[in-house]
PDB file of C-alpha atoms in Angstrom:
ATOM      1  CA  UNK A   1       4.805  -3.951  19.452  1.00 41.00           C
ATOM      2  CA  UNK A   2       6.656  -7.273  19.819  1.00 43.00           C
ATOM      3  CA  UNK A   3       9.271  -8.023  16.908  1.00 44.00           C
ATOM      4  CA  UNK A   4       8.055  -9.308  14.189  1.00 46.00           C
ATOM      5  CA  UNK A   5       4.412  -8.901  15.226  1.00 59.00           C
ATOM      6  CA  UNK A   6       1.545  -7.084  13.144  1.00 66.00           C
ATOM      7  CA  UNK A   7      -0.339  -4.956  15.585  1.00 87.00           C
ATOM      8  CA  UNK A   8      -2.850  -4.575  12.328  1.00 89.00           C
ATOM      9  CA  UNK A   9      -3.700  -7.326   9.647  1.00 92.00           C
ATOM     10  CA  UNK A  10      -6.197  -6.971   6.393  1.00 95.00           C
ATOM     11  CA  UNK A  11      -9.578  -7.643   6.526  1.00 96.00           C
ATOM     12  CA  UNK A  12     -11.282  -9.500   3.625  1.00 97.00           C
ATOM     13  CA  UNK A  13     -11.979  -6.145   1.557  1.00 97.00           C
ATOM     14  CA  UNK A  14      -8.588  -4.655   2.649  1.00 96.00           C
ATOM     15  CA  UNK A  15      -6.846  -8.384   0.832  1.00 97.00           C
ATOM     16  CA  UNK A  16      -9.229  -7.660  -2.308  1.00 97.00           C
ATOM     17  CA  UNK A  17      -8.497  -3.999  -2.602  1.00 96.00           C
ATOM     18  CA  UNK A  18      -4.843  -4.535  -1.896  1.00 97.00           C
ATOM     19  CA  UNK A  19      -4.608  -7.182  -4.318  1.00 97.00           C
ATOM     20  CA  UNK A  20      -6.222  -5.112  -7.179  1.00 96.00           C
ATOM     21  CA  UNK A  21      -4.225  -2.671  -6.056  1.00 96.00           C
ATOM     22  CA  UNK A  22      -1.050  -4.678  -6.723  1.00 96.00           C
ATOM     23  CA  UNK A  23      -1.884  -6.057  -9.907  1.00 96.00           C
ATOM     24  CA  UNK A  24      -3.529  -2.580 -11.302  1.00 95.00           C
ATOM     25  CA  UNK A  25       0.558  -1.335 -10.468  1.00 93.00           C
ATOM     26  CA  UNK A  26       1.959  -4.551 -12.100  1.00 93.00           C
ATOM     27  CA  UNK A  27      -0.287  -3.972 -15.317  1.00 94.00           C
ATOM     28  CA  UNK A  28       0.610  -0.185 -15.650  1.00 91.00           C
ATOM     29  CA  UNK A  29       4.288  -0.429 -14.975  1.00 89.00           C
ATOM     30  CA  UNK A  30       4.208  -3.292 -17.932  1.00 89.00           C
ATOM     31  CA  UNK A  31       2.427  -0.558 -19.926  1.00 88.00           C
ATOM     32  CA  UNK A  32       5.345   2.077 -19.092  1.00 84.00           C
ATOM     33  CA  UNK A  33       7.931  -0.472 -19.446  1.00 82.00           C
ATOM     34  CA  UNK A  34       6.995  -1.382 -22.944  1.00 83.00           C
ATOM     35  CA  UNK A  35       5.788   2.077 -23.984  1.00 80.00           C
ATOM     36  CA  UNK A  36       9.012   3.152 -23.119  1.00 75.00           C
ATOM     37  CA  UNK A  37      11.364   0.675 -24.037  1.00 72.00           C
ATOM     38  CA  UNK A  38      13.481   1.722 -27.134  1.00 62.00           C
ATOM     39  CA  UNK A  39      13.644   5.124 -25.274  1.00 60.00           C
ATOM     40  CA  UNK A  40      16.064   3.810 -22.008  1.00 56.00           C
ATOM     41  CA  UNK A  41      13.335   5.978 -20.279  1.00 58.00           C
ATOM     42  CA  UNK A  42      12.439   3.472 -17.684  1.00 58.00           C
ATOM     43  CA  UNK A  43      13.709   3.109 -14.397  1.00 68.00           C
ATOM     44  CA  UNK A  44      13.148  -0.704 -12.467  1.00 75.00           C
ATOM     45  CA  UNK A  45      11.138   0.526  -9.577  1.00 80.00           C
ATOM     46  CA  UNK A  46       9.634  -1.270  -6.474  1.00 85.00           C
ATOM     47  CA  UNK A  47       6.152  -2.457  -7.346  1.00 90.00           C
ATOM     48  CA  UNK A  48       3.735  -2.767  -4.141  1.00 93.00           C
ATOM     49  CA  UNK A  49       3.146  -6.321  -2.789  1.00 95.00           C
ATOM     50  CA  UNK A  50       0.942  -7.424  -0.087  1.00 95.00           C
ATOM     51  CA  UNK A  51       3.979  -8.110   2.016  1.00 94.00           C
ATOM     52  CA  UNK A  52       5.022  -4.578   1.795  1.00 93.00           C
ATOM     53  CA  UNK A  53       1.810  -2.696   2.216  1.00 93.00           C
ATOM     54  CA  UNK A  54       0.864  -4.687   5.442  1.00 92.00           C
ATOM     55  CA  UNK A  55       4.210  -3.959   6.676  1.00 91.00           C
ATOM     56  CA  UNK A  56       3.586  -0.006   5.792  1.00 90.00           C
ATOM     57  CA  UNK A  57       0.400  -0.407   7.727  1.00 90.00           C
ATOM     58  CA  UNK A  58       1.882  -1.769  10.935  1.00 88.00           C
ATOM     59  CA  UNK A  59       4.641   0.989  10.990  1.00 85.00           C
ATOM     60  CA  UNK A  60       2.035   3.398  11.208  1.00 75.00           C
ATOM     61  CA  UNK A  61       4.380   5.784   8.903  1.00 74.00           C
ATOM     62  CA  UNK A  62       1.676   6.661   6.283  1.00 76.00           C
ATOM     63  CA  UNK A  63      -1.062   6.940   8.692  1.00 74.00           C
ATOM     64  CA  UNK A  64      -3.894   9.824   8.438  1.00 70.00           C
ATOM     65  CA  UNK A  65      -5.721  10.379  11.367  1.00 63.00           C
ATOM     66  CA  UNK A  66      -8.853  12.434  12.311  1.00 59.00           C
ATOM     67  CA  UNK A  67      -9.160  13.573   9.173  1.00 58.00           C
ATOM     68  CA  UNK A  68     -12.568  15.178   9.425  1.00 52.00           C
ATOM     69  CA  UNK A  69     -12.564  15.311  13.606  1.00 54.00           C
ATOM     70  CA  UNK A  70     -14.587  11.822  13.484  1.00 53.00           C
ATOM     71  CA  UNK A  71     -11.596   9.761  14.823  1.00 60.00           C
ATOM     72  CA  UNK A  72     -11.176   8.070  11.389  1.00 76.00           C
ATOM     73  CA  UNK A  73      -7.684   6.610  10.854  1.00 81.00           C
ATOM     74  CA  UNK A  74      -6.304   5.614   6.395  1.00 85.00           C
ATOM     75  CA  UNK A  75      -3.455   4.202   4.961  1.00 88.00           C
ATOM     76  CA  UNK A  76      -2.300   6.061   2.105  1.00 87.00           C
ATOM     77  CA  UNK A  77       0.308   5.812  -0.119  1.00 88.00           C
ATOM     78  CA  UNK A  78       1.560   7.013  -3.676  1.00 88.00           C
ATOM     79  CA  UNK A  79       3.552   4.329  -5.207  1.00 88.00           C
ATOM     80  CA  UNK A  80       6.045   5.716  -7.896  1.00 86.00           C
ATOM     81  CA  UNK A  81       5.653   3.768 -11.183  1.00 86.00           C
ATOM     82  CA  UNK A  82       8.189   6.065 -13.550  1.00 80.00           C
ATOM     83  CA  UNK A  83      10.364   8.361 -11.051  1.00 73.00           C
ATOM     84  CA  UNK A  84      11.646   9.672 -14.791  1.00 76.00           C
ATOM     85  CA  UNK A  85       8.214  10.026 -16.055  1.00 73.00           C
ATOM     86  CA  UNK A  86       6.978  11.110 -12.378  1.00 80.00           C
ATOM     87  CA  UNK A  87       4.030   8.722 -12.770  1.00 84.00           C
ATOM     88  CA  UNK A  88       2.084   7.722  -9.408  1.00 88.00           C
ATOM     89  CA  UNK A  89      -0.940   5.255  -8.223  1.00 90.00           C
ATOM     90  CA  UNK A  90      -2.579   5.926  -5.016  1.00 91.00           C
ATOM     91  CA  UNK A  91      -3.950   3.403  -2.424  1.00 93.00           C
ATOM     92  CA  UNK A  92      -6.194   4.110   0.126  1.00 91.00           C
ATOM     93  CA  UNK A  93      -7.191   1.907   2.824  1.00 92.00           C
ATOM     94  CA  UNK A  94      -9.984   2.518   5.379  1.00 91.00           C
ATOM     95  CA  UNK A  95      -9.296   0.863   9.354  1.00 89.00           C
ATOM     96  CA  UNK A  96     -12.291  -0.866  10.292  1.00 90.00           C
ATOM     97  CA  UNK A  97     -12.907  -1.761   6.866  1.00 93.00           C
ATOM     98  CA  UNK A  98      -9.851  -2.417   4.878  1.00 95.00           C
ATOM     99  CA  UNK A  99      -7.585  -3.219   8.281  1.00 92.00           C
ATOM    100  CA  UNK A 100      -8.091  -3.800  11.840  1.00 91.00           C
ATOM    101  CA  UNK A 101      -6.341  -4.192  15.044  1.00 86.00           C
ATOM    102  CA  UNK A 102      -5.453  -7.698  15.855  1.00 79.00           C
ATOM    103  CA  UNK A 103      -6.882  -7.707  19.615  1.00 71.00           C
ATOM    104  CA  UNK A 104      -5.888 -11.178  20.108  1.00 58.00           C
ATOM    105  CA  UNK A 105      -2.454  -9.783  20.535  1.00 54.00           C
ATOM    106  CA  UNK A 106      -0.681  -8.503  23.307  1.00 46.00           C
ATOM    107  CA  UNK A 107       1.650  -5.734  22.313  1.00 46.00           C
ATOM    108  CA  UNK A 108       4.657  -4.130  24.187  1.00 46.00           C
ATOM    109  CA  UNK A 109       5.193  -0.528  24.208  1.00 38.00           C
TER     110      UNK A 109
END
């Protein structure tokens, strides 16, 4: 891949689910935060952002493949709300629904 290139970008259900995704995390860790905040029981975390995920996606680190033998290919990823509370929120995303390969590319190897 070329620097600085995405190899994958989101489709328009993968930039809805991501972004519900996102603000689903922002919403709970506000819960947490205020839950917990006479307590000192909080940590300051990294909260997902579009930026981030995409970039997750393109390193191909958190990638499931052939899951069931069908040559399906996810993104998941647990992101840690309360790493004292050990408090998680999945995300899921689907290629060929949620993400695809930008074609109009050309990538190095």
């Amino acid at each position: 891949m070329m620097k600085g290139e995405n190899m994958y970008h989101l489709t328009k259900e993968g930039e809805k689910n991501v972004s519900e995704f996102v603000e689903e995390c922002r919403k709970r860790y506000k819960k947490i935060s205020e839950y917990y905040r006479d307590t000192d029981c909080v940590e300051h975390v990294e909260l997902p952002t579009r930026e981030i995920i995409l970039h997750e996606i393109n390193s191909g680190e958190r990638f499931l493949e052939d899951v069931w033998c069908v040559g399906d290919k996810y993104y998941m990823s647990d992101w840690c709300l309360s790493k004292k509370h050990s408090i998680y929120v999945s995300l899921e995303l689907k290629y060929g629904t949620d993400f695809i390969e930008d074609k109009e590319k050309n990538y190095e190897v």
